[in-house]
Amino acid sequence: MLLQGKTHYSRATACSEIPSSRASPVARRGPCSTSRATVTMASATVGGAPRSSVNLLVVSGPDSPELSVLQRLPAGVQVVATGQTPEDFAHLSAEQCASVDVLLNCGVGKNAGKRDDIRALWPRLTNLNWMHSASAGLEHLLFPELVEGPVTLTNAKGVYSHSLAEYCLTACNWFAKDLPRLRRQQAAGKWEPYDVEELRGKTLGVIGYGDIGQACARLAKAFRMRVVALRRRTELSAEEQAAGIVERMYSPDQLQELMAASDYVVMATPHTPATDKMVGAAAIAAMRPHSVFINLGRGKCVDEKALIAALQEGRIRGAALDVFETEPLPADSPLWGLDNVLMSPHCADRTKEFQFESLDFFIENMGRFLAGQPLANVCDKRNGY
C-alpha cells in the first residue's frame, strides 16, 4: 500500500575489532540473504513489540533499478515517498513526515542519497526510529544529529564481501602468474615459456578481520595459502578455532610484524580516525621486497605517497588498488604510470546484482523490525562503522 507521495519503481558498501568495510556510497558483499551471507546481529533500540504497520521514506534517485526490490516489502509497510533532494519531499505535510518510522538511503552514483540532503530533511522526521544505509561505508553519511540522536542506524555490511574476496585472489594471481607478461607476449606474438608462482604456501596478511577480511581469508585458504590477520581482539573464538583459517591474529600495534610476515597484504578496514593512514611509511618499509599490497577498504587508510615511493623504487613487488585517497584518481597521479600496479576505479564489488542484493537484505531486516526482533548490522555511529 502506498501513501500519497512520489513513489517510483523501475527495473533495469571500534569496539573490540578493526572491522572490514567497503563501498563508497554503496556497500558490498556477494550473496546477501542470511542463509548465504554472514550478518552482524545486535540489539537495537527499535526492538520490542511487533508492529502491524510501518511507514517508510526512501531517499534515492527515482531511476535506481534496485527500487523494484521494494515491491517485495512485507505486508504492512507503506512507502510514504521516494525522492533524492529536500525539494522532492517538499510536498509532504508535517503529519506525513511525522508518520515516518524508517528511512532507507540507497542508490549508486547520481542516484545515491546524499548526506546533506538527508540532514536537511532530518528535522521534519520527528518520529524516525530506524535508518538503513544500502552502503557499508559510513564516512560520507554520518552527521552530528544522526550520531548524537536516538535513531538506530544499520548498514549493508557483508553484502558485498565475496566479490571483493574474488578480487583479492585475482590480484594475488595477477602477480603470481605475471599476467601482464602473458599479455605482452601475446601482443608481440612471442612464445616464451617462463616459471610462474603458486599461491599455495604463500602467506596472506589480512588487516581488518571483519566481513570482507574473513571472506578473503576463506578464499585464500581454498588456495591453500597460510592466513594471518590483524584486529584489536587477538583471541580466536571457538568457532574461529574450529574453522582453522587464521594461523595467527596480530594486534594493531603489531602491524609491522604482520607486514613483514606476509607475501600478500590485503587491507579491508573502514576509514575512521583510528584507521587514517594506518598503513604508513614504517609499515610499508617492513614489507618483503617480493610482497604485494592490496587495498579493498578505503584509500585514506594508507599513506598513498609512501606507497607510491615504495612502488617507484621497487621496494615492494607491486600493489592492487580498488580505492584511493582521492576519488576519482587525479589525472596527474603517479599511480597511472606504474607498471607494477593493478588499478580499478572503486568497482571491484560492482556486480550486476550488488544493489539488488543490498535491498534484499534491507527487506529481511524490515521483517525483523516488524516482528520486534533485534536488527542485523546495527552500526556504532560514534566510531563510524
Coordinates of C-alpha atoms in Angstrom, one line a residue:
M1 CA 0.0 0.0 0.0
L2 CA 1.3 3.4 -0.9
L3 CA 0.5 6.7 0.8
Q4 CA 0.3 10.0 -1.0
G5 CA 3.8 10.9 -2.4
K6 CA 6.2 10.5 -5.2
T7 CA 6.9 6.8 -5.3
H8 CA 8.7 5.4 -8.4
Y9 CA 9.7 1.9 -9.2
S10 CA 11.7 0.8 -12.2
R11 CA 13.6 -2.2 -13.2
A12 CA 16.8 -2.2 -15.2
T13 CA 29.2 -0.8 0.7
A14 CA 35.8 0.0 17.1
C15 CA 34.7 -1.7 20.0
S16 CA 37.0 -4.7 20.2
E17 CA 37.6 -5.0 16.5
I18 CA 39.2 -3.4 13.5
P19 CA 36.3 -4.3 11.1
S20 CA 36.4 -4.5 7.4
S21 CA 34.2 -2.2 5.4
R22 CA 33.6 -1.2 1.9
A23 CA 31.8 0.8 -0.7
S24 CA 31.6 4.4 -1.1
P25 CA 28.1 5.4 -1.4
V26 CA 27.2 1.7 -1.5
A27 CA 28.3 -1.3 0.4
R28 CA 29.2 -4.8 -0.6
R29 CA 29.5 -8.5 -0.4
G30 CA 28.5 -11.3 -2.6
P31 CA 25.4 -13.2 -1.7
C32 CA 23.1 -11.2 0.5
S33 CA 20.4 -13.4 2.1
T34 CA 21.2 -14.5 5.7
S35 CA 21.4 -18.1 4.5
R36 CA 24.2 -17.2 2.2
A37 CA 26.0 -14.4 4.0
T38 CA 27.0 -13.5 7.5
V39 CA 25.4 -10.5 9.1
T40 CA 26.0 -9.0 12.5
M41 CA 23.1 -9.3 14.9
A42 CA 22.8 -6.7 17.6
S43 CA 20.1 -5.5 19.8
A44 CA 18.6 -2.2 18.6
T45 CA 16.7 0.5 20.4
V46 CA 13.8 -0.1 18.0
G47 CA 13.2 -3.6 19.2
G48 CA 10.2 -4.5 21.3
A49 CA 6.6 -5.3 20.5
P50 CA 5.7 -6.4 16.9
R51 CA 4.3 -3.8 14.6
S52 CA 1.4 -4.2 12.3
S53 CA 2.4 -1.2 10.1
V54 CA 5.5 0.8 9.2
N55 CA 5.8 4.0 7.2
L56 CA 8.9 4.1 5.0
L57 CA 10.7 7.0 3.3
V58 CA 13.1 6.2 0.5
V59 CA 16.0 8.5 -0.3
S60 CA 17.2 7.6 -3.8
G61 CA 17.1 8.8 -7.3
P62 CA 13.9 7.5 -9.0
D63 CA 15.8 5.8 -11.7
S64 CA 17.7 3.4 -9.4
P65 CA 16.8 -0.1 -10.9
E66 CA 17.1 -1.8 -7.5
L67 CA 14.0 0.0 -6.2
S68 CA 12.0 -2.7 -7.9
V69 CA 13.0 -5.0 -5.0
L70 CA 10.8 -2.8 -2.7
Q71 CA 7.8 -4.4 -4.4
R72 CA 8.5 -7.4 -2.1
L73 CA 8.3 -5.4 1.1
P74 CA 6.3 -7.2 3.8
A75 CA 2.6 -6.6 4.2
G76 CA 2.0 -3.5 6.4
V77 CA 4.9 -1.5 5.0
Q78 CA 3.8 1.7 3.4
V79 CA 6.1 3.8 1.2
V80 CA 5.3 7.4 2.0
A81 CA 7.5 8.8 -0.8
T82 CA 10.6 8.3 -2.8
G83 CA 13.0 11.2 -3.7
Q84 CA 16.5 12.4 -3.6
T85 CA 16.5 16.0 -2.5
P86 CA 14.6 18.1 0.0
E87 CA 12.6 19.6 -2.9
D88 CA 11.4 16.1 -3.8
F89 CA 9.8 15.8 -0.4
A90 CA 8.6 19.4 -0.1
H91 CA 5.0 18.3 -0.9
L92 CA 4.8 16.1 2.2
S93 CA 2.7 17.5 5.1
A94 CA 4.1 17.8 8.6
E95 CA 1.7 14.9 9.5
Q96 CA 3.1 12.7 6.8
C97 CA 6.7 13.4 7.8
A98 CA 5.9 12.8 11.4
S99 CA 4.4 9.4 10.4
V100 CA 7.7 8.1 9.0
D101 CA 9.2 5.3 11.1
V102 CA 12.0 4.1 8.8
L103 CA 14.3 5.9 6.3
L104 CA 16.1 3.9 3.6
N105 CA 19.1 5.5 1.9
C106 CA 20.2 3.8 -1.3
G107 CA 21.2 4.4 -4.9
V108 CA 24.5 4.5 -6.8
G109 CA 26.4 7.4 -8.4
K110 CA 24.0 10.1 -9.5
N111 CA 21.1 8.2 -7.9
A112 CA 22.7 7.9 -4.5
G113 CA 21.1 9.6 -1.5
K114 CA 23.4 12.4 -0.2
R115 CA 24.3 13.3 3.4
D116 CA 23.5 17.0 3.1
D117 CA 20.0 16.2 1.6
I118 CA 19.2 13.7 4.4
R119 CA 20.4 16.2 7.0
A120 CA 18.2 18.9 5.6
L121 CA 15.2 16.6 5.8
W122 CA 16.1 15.3 9.3
P123 CA 14.2 18.0 11.4
R124 CA 11.0 17.0 9.7
L125 CA 11.3 13.3 10.6
T126 CA 10.3 13.8 14.2
N127 CA 9.4 10.2 14.9
L128 CA 12.0 8.3 12.9
N129 CA 13.1 5.1 14.6
W130 CA 15.5 3.5 12.2
M131 CA 17.6 4.5 9.2
H132 CA 19.2 1.9 6.9
S133 CA 22.1 2.6 4.5
A134 CA 22.4 0.4 1.5
S135 CA 26.2 1.0 1.9
A136 CA 28.8 -0.4 4.2
G137 CA 31.0 2.7 4.4
L138 CA 29.5 5.5 6.7
E139 CA 32.1 8.3 6.4
H140 CA 30.0 10.0 3.6
L141 CA 26.8 9.6 5.5
L142 CA 27.2 10.5 9.2
F143 CA 26.3 13.9 10.6
P144 CA 26.0 15.2 14.2
E145 CA 22.2 14.9 14.5
L146 CA 22.3 11.3 13.4
V147 CA 25.3 10.4 15.5
E148 CA 24.1 12.0 18.7
G149 CA 20.5 11.2 18.3
P150 CA 18.4 8.1 19.2
V151 CA 17.8 6.9 15.7
T152 CA 19.2 3.4 15.1
L153 CA 21.5 3.1 12.0
T154 CA 22.1 -0.1 10.1
N155 CA 24.1 -0.7 7.0
A156 CA 24.7 -3.4 4.4
K157 CA 28.0 -4.6 5.9
G158 CA 28.7 -8.1 4.5
V159 CA 26.5 -7.8 1.4
Y160 CA 29.5 -7.5 -1.0
S161 CA 32.3 -9.3 0.7
H162 CA 32.5 -12.3 -1.6
S163 CA 33.0 -10.2 -4.8
L164 CA 35.8 -8.4 -3.0
A165 CA 37.4 -11.6 -1.9
E166 CA 37.4 -12.8 -5.6
Y167 CA 39.2 -9.5 -6.5
C168 CA 41.7 -10.1 -3.7
L169 CA 42.7 -13.6 -5.0
T170 CA 42.6 -12.3 -8.6
A171 CA 45.1 -9.7 -7.6
C172 CA 47.3 -12.3 -6.0
N173 CA 47.3 -14.4 -9.1
W174 CA 47.9 -11.3 -11.3
F175 CA 51.3 -11.1 -9.7
A176 CA 52.0 -14.8 -9.1
K177 CA 51.3 -15.7 -12.7
D178 CA 52.7 -12.4 -14.1
L179 CA 49.6 -11.9 -16.2
P180 CA 50.9 -8.6 -17.8
R181 CA 53.8 -10.6 -19.2
L182 CA 51.5 -13.0 -20.9
R183 CA 49.6 -10.2 -22.5
R184 CA 52.8 -8.5 -23.7
Q185 CA 54.0 -11.8 -25.2
Q186 CA 50.6 -12.4 -26.9
A187 CA 50.6 -8.9 -28.4
A188 CA 54.2 -9.4 -29.7
G189 CA 53.5 -12.9 -31.0
K190 CA 56.3 -14.4 -28.8
W191 CA 56.3 -17.9 -27.5
E192 CA 58.5 -17.6 -24.4
P193 CA 57.7 -20.1 -21.5
Y194 CA 58.6 -18.9 -18.0
D195 CA 58.2 -20.1 -14.5
V196 CA 55.2 -19.0 -12.6
E197 CA 54.4 -19.0 -8.8
E198 CA 51.8 -20.8 -6.9
L199 CA 49.7 -19.2 -4.2
R200 CA 49.8 -22.4 -2.3
G201 CA 52.1 -22.0 0.7
K202 CA 52.2 -18.2 0.5
T203 CA 51.1 -16.0 3.4
L204 CA 48.1 -13.6 3.1
G205 CA 48.1 -11.0 5.8
V206 CA 44.6 -9.5 6.4
I207 CA 44.3 -6.1 8.0
G208 CA 40.8 -5.8 9.4
Y209 CA 39.3 -9.1 10.0
G210 CA 35.6 -8.2 9.5
D211 CA 33.3 -9.5 6.8
I212 CA 35.5 -8.6 3.9
G213 CA 38.7 -9.7 5.6
Q214 CA 37.1 -13.0 6.6
A215 CA 35.8 -13.6 3.1
C216 CA 39.3 -13.0 1.7
A217 CA 40.8 -15.4 4.3
R218 CA 38.3 -18.2 3.4
L219 CA 39.1 -18.0 -0.3
A220 CA 42.8 -17.8 0.3
K221 CA 42.5 -20.9 2.4
A222 CA 40.9 -22.7 -0.5
F223 CA 44.1 -21.8 -2.5
R224 CA 46.0 -23.5 0.4
M225 CA 47.5 -20.2 1.5
R226 CA 48.6 -19.5 5.0
V227 CA 46.5 -16.8 6.6
V228 CA 47.4 -14.3 9.4
A229 CA 45.2 -11.4 10.4
L230 CA 45.1 -8.2 12.5
R231 CA 42.4 -6.9 14.7
R232 CA 42.0 -5.5 18.2
R233 CA 40.8 -8.7 19.8
T234 CA 43.6 -11.2 19.2
E235 CA 41.9 -14.2 20.8
L236 CA 40.2 -16.6 18.4
S237 CA 36.6 -17.6 19.2
A238 CA 35.7 -21.2 19.5
E239 CA 34.1 -21.0 16.0
E240 CA 37.3 -19.4 14.5
Q241 CA 39.4 -22.1 16.1
A242 CA 37.2 -24.8 14.7
A243 CA 37.3 -23.2 11.2
G244 CA 41.1 -23.3 11.3
I245 CA 41.5 -20.5 8.8
V246 CA 43.7 -18.0 10.7
E247 CA 47.0 -19.2 11.9
R248 CA 47.8 -16.1 14.0
M249 CA 46.0 -13.0 15.0
Y250 CA 48.1 -9.8 15.4
S251 CA 47.1 -6.7 17.4
P252 CA 47.2 -3.2 15.8
D253 CA 50.5 -2.4 17.5
Q254 CA 51.9 -5.5 15.7
L255 CA 51.1 -4.1 12.2
Q256 CA 54.7 -4.1 11.1
E257 CA 55.2 -7.7 12.2
L258 CA 52.2 -8.8 10.0
M259 CA 53.6 -6.8 7.1
A260 CA 57.0 -8.5 7.4
A261 CA 55.4 -11.9 7.7
S262 CA 53.2 -11.7 4.6
D263 CA 53.7 -12.3 0.9
Y264 CA 50.4 -10.6 0.1
V265 CA 48.7 -8.0 2.4
V266 CA 45.1 -7.1 1.9
M267 CA 43.6 -4.0 3.7
A268 CA 39.9 -4.2 4.4
T269 CA 39.2 -1.5 7.0
P270 CA 36.8 1.3 7.0
H271 CA 38.1 4.9 7.2
T272 CA 37.8 6.2 10.8
P273 CA 40.1 8.5 12.8
A274 CA 41.7 5.3 14.2
T275 CA 42.5 3.9 10.7
D276 CA 43.5 7.1 9.0
K277 CA 46.9 6.4 7.3
M278 CA 47.1 3.3 9.4
V279 CA 49.5 1.8 6.9
G280 CA 52.2 4.4 6.8
A281 CA 55.8 4.5 5.7
A282 CA 57.1 2.4 8.5
A283 CA 54.6 -0.4 7.8
I284 CA 55.3 -0.3 4.1
A285 CA 59.1 -0.4 4.8
A286 CA 58.5 -3.6 6.8
M287 CA 57.1 -5.4 3.8
R288 CA 59.2 -8.0 2.0
P289 CA 60.7 -7.0 -1.4
H290 CA 58.6 -9.6 -3.2
S291 CA 55.4 -8.7 -1.4
V292 CA 52.2 -7.2 -2.8
F293 CA 49.8 -4.7 -1.2
I294 CA 46.1 -5.0 -1.9
N295 CA 43.6 -2.3 -0.8
L296 CA 39.9 -3.1 -0.8
G297 CA 38.8 -0.9 2.1
R298 CA 39.5 2.9 1.9
G299 CA 42.3 4.8 0.2
K300 CA 42.7 7.2 3.2
C301 CA 43.7 4.3 5.4
V302 CA 47.1 4.2 3.6
D303 CA 49.8 6.8 3.2
E304 CA 49.5 6.9 -0.5
K305 CA 52.6 9.0 -1.0
A306 CA 54.7 6.4 0.9
L307 CA 53.1 3.6 -1.0
I308 CA 53.9 5.3 -4.4
A309 CA 57.5 5.8 -3.3
A310 CA 57.9 2.2 -2.4
L311 CA 56.4 1.1 -5.8
Q312 CA 58.6 3.6 -7.8
E313 CA 61.7 2.5 -6.0
G314 CA 61.0 -1.2 -6.4
R315 CA 61.0 -1.8 -2.6
I316 CA 57.9 -3.9 -2.9
R317 CA 56.7 -6.1 -5.8
G318 CA 53.5 -4.3 -6.6
A319 CA 50.0 -3.2 -5.5
A320 CA 46.4 -3.9 -6.4
L321 CA 44.2 -0.9 -5.6
D322 CA 40.5 -0.5 -5.9
V323 CA 40.3 2.5 -3.6
F324 CA 42.4 5.7 -3.4
E325 CA 43.0 8.7 -1.2
T326 CA 41.2 10.9 -3.7
E327 CA 38.5 9.6 -6.0
P328 CA 38.3 9.8 -8.9
L329 CA 42.0 9.4 -9.0
P330 CA 43.6 12.6 -10.3
A331 CA 44.9 12.5 -13.8
D332 CA 48.4 13.6 -12.5
S333 CA 48.7 10.7 -10.0
P334 CA 51.9 8.7 -10.5
L335 CA 49.9 5.6 -10.0
W336 CA 48.6 5.8 -13.6
G337 CA 52.1 5.2 -15.0
L338 CA 53.3 2.4 -12.7
D339 CA 53.6 -1.0 -14.4
N340 CA 53.6 -2.8 -11.1
V341 CA 50.2 -1.5 -10.1
L342 CA 46.8 -3.1 -10.8
M343 CA 44.1 -0.5 -10.5
S344 CA 40.3 -0.5 -10.7
P345 CA 38.0 2.6 -10.2
H346 CA 36.4 1.5 -6.9
C347 CA 34.2 -1.1 -8.7
A348 CA 35.6 -4.4 -7.6
D349 CA 32.3 -5.2 -5.9
R350 CA 30.1 -3.7 -8.6
T351 CA 28.4 -6.8 -9.9
K352 CA 25.1 -6.9 -11.7
E353 CA 23.3 -8.0 -8.6
F354 CA 25.1 -5.9 -5.9
Q355 CA 22.4 -3.3 -5.3
F356 CA 19.5 -5.7 -5.6
E357 CA 21.1 -8.0 -3.0
S358 CA 21.6 -5.0 -0.7
L359 CA 17.9 -4.2 -0.8
D360 CA 17.1 -7.9 -0.3
F361 CA 19.0 -7.6 2.9
F362 CA 17.0 -4.5 3.9
I363 CA 13.8 -6.4 3.3
E364 CA 15.0 -9.1 5.6
N365 CA 15.8 -6.5 8.2
M366 CA 12.4 -5.0 7.8
G367 CA 10.9 -8.4 8.6
R368 CA 12.8 -8.2 11.9
F369 CA 11.6 -4.7 12.5
L370 CA 8.0 -5.7 12.1
A371 CA 8.4 -8.7 14.4
G372 CA 10.0 -6.6 17.1
Q373 CA 13.2 -8.6 16.8
P374 CA 16.8 -7.2 17.0
L375 CA 18.0 -5.7 13.8
A376 CA 21.1 -7.1 11.9
N377 CA 24.1 -4.8 11.2
V378 CA 23.4 -2.2 13.8
C379 CA 26.2 0.4 13.4
D380 CA 28.4 2.0 16.0
K381 CA 27.7 5.6 15.0
R382 CA 30.3 7.2 17.2
N383 CA 33.1 5.0 15.9
G384 CA 31.9 5.3 12.3
Y385 CA 31.2 1.7 11.3

